[in-house]
Coordinates of C-alpha atoms and ligand atoms in Angstrom, one line a residue:
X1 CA 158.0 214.7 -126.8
X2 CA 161.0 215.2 -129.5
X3 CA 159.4 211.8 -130.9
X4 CA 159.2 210.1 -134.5
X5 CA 156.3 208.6 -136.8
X6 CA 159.0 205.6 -136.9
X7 CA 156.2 202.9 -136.8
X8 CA 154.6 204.4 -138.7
X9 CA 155.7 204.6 -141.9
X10 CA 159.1 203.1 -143.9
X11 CA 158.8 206.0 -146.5
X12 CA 158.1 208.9 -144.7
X13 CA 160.0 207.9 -141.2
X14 CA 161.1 211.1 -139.3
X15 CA 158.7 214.0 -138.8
X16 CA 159.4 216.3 -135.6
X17 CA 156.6 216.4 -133.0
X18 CA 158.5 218.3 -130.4
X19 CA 156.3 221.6 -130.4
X20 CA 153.7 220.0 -129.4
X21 CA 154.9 219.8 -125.9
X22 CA 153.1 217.5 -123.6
X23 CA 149.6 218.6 -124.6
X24 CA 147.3 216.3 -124.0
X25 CA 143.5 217.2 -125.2
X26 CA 143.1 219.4 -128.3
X27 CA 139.7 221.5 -126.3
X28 CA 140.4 224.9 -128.3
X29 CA 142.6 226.4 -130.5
X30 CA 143.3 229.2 -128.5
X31 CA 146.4 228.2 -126.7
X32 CA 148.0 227.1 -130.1
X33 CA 150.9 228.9 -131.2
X34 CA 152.0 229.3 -135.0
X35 CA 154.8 226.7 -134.9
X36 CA 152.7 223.9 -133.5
X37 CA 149.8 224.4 -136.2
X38 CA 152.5 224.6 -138.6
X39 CA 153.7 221.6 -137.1
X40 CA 150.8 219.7 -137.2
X41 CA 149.7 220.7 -140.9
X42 CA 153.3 218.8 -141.7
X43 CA 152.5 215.7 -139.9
X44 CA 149.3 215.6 -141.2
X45 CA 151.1 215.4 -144.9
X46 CA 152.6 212.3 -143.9
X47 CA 149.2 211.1 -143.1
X48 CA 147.5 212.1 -146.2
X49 CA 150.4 209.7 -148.0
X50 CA 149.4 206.8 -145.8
X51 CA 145.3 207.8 -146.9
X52 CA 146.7 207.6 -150.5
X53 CA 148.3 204.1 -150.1
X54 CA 146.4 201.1 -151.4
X55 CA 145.8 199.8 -147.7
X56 CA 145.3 203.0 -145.8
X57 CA 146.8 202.0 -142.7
X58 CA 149.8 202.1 -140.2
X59 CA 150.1 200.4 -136.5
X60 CA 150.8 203.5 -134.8
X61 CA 147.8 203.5 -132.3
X62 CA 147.4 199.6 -132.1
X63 CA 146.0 198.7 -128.8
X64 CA 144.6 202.4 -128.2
X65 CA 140.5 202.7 -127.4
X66 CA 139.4 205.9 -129.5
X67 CA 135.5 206.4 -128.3
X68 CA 133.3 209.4 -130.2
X69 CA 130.9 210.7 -127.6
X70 CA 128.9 212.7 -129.8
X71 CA 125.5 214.4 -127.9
X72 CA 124.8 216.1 -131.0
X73 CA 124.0 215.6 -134.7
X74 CA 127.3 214.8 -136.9
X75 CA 127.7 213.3 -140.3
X76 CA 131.4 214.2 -141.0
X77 CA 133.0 214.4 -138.0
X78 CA 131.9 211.7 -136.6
X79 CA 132.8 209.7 -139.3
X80 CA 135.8 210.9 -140.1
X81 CA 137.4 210.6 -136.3
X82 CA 136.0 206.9 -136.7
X83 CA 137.7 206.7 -140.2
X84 CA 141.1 208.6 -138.6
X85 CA 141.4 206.2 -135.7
X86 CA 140.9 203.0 -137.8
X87 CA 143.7 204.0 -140.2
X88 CA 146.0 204.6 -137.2
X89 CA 144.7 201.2 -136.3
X90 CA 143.2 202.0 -132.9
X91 CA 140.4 200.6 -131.3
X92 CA 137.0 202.5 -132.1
X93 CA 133.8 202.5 -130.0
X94 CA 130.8 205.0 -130.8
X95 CA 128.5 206.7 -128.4
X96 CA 125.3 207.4 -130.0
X97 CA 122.7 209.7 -127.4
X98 CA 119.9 208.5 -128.7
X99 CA 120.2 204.8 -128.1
X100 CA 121.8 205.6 -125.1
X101 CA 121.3 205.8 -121.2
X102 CA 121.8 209.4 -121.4
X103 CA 118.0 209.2 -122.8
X104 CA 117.2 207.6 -119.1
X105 CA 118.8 210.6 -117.2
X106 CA 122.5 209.7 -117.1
X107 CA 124.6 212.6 -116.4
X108 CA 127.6 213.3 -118.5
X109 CA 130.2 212.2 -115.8
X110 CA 128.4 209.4 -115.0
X111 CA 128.6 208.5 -118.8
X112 CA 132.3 209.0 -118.9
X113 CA 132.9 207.3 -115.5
X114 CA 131.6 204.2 -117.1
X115 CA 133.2 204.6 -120.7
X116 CA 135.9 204.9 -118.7
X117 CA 135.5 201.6 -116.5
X118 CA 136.5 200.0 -119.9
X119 CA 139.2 200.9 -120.5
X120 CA 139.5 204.0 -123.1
X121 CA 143.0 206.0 -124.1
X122 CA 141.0 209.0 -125.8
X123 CA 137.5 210.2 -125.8
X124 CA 136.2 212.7 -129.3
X125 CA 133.3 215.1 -127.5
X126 CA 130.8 217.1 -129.2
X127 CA 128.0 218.7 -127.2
X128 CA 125.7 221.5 -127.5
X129 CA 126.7 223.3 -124.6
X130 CA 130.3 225.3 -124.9
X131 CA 132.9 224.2 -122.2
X132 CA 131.7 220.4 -122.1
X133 CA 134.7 218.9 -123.4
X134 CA 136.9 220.8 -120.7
X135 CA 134.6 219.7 -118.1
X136 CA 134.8 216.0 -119.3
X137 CA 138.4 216.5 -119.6
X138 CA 138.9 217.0 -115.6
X139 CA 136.9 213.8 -115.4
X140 CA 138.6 211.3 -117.1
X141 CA 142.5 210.8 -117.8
X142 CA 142.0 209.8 -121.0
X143 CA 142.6 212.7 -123.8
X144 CA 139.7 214.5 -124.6
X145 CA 139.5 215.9 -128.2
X146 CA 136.7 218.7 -128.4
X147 CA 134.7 217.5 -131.9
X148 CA 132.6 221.0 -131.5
X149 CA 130.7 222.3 -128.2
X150 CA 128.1 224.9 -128.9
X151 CA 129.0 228.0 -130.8
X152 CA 132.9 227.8 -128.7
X153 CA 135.2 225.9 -130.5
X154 CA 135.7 223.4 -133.1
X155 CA 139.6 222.8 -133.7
X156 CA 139.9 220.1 -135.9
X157 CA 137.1 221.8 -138.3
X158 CA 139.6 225.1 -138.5
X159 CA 143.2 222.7 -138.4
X160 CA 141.8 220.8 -141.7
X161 CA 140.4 224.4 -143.4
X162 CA 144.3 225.4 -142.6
X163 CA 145.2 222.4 -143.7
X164 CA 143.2 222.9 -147.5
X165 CA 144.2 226.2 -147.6
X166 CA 148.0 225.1 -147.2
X167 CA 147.6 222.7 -149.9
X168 CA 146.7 225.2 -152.4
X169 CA 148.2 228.2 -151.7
X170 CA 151.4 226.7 -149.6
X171 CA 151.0 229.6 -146.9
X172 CA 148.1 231.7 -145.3
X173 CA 150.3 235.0 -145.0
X174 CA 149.0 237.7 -146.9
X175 CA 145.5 235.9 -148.1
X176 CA 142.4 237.6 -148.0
X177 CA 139.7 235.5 -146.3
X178 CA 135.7 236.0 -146.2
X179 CA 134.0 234.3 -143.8
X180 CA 130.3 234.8 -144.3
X181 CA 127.0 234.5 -143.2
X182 CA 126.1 233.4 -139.5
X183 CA 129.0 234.2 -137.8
X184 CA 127.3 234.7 -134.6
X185 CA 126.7 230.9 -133.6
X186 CA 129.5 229.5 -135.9
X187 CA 132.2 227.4 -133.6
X188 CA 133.7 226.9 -136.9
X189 CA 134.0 230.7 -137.2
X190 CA 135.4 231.0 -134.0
X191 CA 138.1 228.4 -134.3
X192 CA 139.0 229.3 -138.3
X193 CA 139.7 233.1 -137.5
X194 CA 141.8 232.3 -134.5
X195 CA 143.6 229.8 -136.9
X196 CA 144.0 231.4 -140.1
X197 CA 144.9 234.9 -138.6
X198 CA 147.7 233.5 -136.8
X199 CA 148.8 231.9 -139.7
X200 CA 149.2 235.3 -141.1
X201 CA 145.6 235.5 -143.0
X202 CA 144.1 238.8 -143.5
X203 CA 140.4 238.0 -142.2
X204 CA 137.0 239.7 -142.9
X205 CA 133.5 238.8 -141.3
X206 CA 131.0 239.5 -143.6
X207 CA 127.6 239.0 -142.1
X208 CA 123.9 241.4 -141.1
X209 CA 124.6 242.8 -137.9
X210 CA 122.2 240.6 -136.2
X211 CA 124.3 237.6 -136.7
X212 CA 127.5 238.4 -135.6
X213 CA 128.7 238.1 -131.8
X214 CA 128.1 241.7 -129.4
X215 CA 131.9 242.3 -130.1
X216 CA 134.4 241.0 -132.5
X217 CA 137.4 243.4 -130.9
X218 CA 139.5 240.3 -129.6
X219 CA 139.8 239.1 -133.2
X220 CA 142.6 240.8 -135.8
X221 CA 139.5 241.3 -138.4
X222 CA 137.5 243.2 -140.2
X223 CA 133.7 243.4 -140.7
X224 CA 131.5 244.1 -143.5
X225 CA 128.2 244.4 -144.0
X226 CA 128.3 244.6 -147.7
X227 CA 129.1 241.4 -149.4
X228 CA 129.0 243.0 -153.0
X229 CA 131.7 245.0 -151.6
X230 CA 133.9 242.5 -150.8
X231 CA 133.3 239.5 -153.1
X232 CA 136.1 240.8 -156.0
X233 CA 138.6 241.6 -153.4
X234 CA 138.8 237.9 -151.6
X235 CA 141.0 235.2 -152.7
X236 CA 139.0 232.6 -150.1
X237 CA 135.3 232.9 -149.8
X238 CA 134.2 230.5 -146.8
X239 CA 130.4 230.2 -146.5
X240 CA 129.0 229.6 -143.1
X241 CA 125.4 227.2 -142.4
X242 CA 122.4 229.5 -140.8
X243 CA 122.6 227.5 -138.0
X244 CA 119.0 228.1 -137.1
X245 CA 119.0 225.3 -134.9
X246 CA 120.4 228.0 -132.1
X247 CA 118.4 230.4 -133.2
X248 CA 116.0 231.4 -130.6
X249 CA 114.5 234.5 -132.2
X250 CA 114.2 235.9 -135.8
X251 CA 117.4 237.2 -137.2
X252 CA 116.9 237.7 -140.7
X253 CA 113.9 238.7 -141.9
X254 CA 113.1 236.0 -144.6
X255 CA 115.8 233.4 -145.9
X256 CA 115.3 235.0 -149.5
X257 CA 116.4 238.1 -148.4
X258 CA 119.4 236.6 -146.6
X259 CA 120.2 234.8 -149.9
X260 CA 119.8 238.0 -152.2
X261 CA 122.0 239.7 -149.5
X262 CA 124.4 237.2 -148.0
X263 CA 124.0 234.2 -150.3
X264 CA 127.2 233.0 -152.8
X265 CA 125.0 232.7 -155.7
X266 CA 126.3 232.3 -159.1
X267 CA 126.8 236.0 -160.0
X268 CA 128.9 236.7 -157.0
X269 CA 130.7 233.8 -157.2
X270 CA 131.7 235.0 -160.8
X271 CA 132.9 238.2 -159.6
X272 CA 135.2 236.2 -157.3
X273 CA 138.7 237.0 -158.6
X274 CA 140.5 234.1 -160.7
X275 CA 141.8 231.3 -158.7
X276 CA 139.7 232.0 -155.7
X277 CA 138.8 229.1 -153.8
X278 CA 135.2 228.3 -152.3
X279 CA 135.0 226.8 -149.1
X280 CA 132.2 225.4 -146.7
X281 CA 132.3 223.4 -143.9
X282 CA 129.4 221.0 -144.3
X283 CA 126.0 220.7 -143.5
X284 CA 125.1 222.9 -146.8
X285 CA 121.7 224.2 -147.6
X286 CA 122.0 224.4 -151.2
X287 CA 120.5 227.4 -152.5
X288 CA 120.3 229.7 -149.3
X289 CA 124.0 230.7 -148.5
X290 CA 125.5 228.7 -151.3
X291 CA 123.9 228.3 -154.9
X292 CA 123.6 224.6 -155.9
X293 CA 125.8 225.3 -159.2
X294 CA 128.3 227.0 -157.0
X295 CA 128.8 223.8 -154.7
X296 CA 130.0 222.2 -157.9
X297 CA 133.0 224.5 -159.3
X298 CA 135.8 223.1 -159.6
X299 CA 137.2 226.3 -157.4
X300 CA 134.9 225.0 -154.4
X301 CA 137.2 222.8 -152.1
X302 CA 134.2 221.4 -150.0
X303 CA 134.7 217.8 -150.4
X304 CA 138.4 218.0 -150.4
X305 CA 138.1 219.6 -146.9
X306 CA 136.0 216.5 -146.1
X307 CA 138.7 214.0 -147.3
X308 CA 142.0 216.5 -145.6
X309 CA 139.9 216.1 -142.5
X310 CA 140.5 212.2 -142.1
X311 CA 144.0 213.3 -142.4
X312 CA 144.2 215.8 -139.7
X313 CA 142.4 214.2 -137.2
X314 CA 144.8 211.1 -137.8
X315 CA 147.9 214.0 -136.8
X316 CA 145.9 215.1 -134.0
X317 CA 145.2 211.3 -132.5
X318 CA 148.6 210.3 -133.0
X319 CA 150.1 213.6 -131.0
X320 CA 148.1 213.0 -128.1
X321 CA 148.1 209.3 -128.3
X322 CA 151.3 208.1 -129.9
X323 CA 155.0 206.9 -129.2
X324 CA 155.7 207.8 -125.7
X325 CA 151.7 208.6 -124.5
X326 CA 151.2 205.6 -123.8
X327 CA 149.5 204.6 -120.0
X328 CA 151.5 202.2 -118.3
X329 CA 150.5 198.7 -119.2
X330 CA 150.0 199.2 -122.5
X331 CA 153.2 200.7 -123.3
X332 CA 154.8 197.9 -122.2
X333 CA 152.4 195.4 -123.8
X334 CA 153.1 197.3 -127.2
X335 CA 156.4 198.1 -126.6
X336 CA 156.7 193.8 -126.6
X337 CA 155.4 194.4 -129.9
X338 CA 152.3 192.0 -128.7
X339 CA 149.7 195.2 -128.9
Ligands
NCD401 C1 129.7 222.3 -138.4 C2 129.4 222.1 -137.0 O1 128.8 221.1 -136.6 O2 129.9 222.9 -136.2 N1 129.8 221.1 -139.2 C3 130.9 220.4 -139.2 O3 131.4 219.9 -138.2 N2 131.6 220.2 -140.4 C4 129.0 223.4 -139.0 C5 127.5 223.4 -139.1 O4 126.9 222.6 -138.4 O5 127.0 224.3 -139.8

């Protein structure tokens, strides 16, 4: 689509999203190329003006269905895809598990068939299993945006890190980047190398050997098993959750020693070089791989990821849903201007 954001927006009127092709889910960030992330972290500028305004919100998806399908625990994300598709003016509807039919043995596709049955334009997914959203995604024709699914991929987590990072340091190329701690269930970790190394980011894991993945040879990267090592050298220090919730056997020997070893606490994080920023992606557990204190400096970008993430999930809803996406009918019924 060689489309513009013309509804959306008198001030900012004509932003490009030609490179985005014809995609139509967001699963993985795999099959993204530099020019469309790039192209995405522009549009998603235009969207954190219209978050700025005093009445966040633009017509753009009026008459779209938006439903979050989460299976698994979300605060943020959930929230924030909710928020996104409100501010683009689409229709919301939330899919909670647990108050659900699922809880009476309702298979996924089932569940989808009869989201689908009323009428739905796109579907956000997040499931423990990896793969779900794909699988959903040959089940439905509506677009299928993967919100996280197991330790795979979680593409708008990594397209709003990019997104932060772009803010303040206006390009990735060159920057040294630390991603640390539990690496080997992280979908965050998986998605954010793939995205910040193409964007020209110099990447090191730094993590015990027990929690990184068998093999990290298909990533550019570097690995470190020495965090005192590394902490003055890195210009982005991006702490990872002990996601002990897929953790099915001991991998660290206590969580004291994995803080002493693996923690930011506040004498790292004072060895960090000036300027460096401190990055998380949310759930935090406050005192084991980030110290309290630390959460707090003004070099730790946490809650501005939060807030960057409204924005990009806004650019990722309206490039697979907006001008020209449209399914029959309702293109025309909007196209009347009576959406
Ligand atoms: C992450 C997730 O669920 O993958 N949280 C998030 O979406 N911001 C990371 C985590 O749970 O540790």
């Amino acid at each position: 689509m060689s489309g513009t954001t013309r509804d959306l927006t008198e001030a900012s009127s004509t932003v490009d999203t030609s490179s985005f092709g014809d995609r139509r889910h967001l699963l993985t960030v795999s099959d993204l190329e530099r020019p469309e992330i790039e192209q995405l972290l522009e549009l998603t500028d235009t969207f954190v003006e219209v978050s700025n305004r005093a009445i966040p919100k633009v017509p753009a998806l009026r008459g779209r269905t938006v439903v979050t399908l989460f299976f698994e625990d979300s605060t943020r994300t959930r929230l924030s895809f909710e928020t996104a598709a409100k501010r683009l003016s689409a229709d919301t509807m939330s899919f909670a598990v647990s108050s659900s039919s699922v809880n009476k043995g309702e298979s996924v596709r089932d569940t989808i068939e009869t989201i689908e049955a009323m009428g739905i334009d796109a579907v956000v997914v997040r499931h423990k299993s990896s793969g779900v959203p794909a699988q959903i995604a040959g089940w439905t024709n509506a677009a299928v945006i993967n919100a996280g699914d197991g330790w795979h991929q979680h593409p708008t987590q990594a397209l709003l890190d990019a997104y932060t990072l772009r803010s303040h340091l206006g390009s990735l190329d060159g920057v040294r980047i630390s991603i640390v701690g539990d690496v080997k269930h992280s979908r965050v970790a998986r998605s954010d190398i793939e995205v910040f190394t193409k964007l020209g980011a110099e990447v090191t894991l730094v993590a015990p050997p027990t929690l990184l993945p068998p093999s990290t040879a298909p990533w550019d990267v570097r690995v470190s098993h020495d965090f005192d090592s590394v902490v003055g050298s890195t210009d982005v220090c991006y702490l990872l959750r002990m996601q002990r919730e897929r953790m099915t056997e001991a991998l660290v020997p206590t969580l004291r020693e994995y803080t002493a070893h693996y923690g930011l606490t506040s004498a790292r994080a004072d060895r960090l070089p000036d300027g460096a920023l401190i990055m998380h992606p949310g759930p935090m557990n406050r005192g084991v791989e980030i110290a309290g204190e630390v959460a707090d400096r003004p070099n730790a970008v946490i809650t501005e990821q939060v807030a960057n993430g409204v924005a990009v999930r806004m650019a990722v809803l309206f490039l697979v849903l907006g001008p020209g996406r449209a399914s029959g009918a309702k293109n025309e019924i909007s196209s009347n201007g009576a959406g």
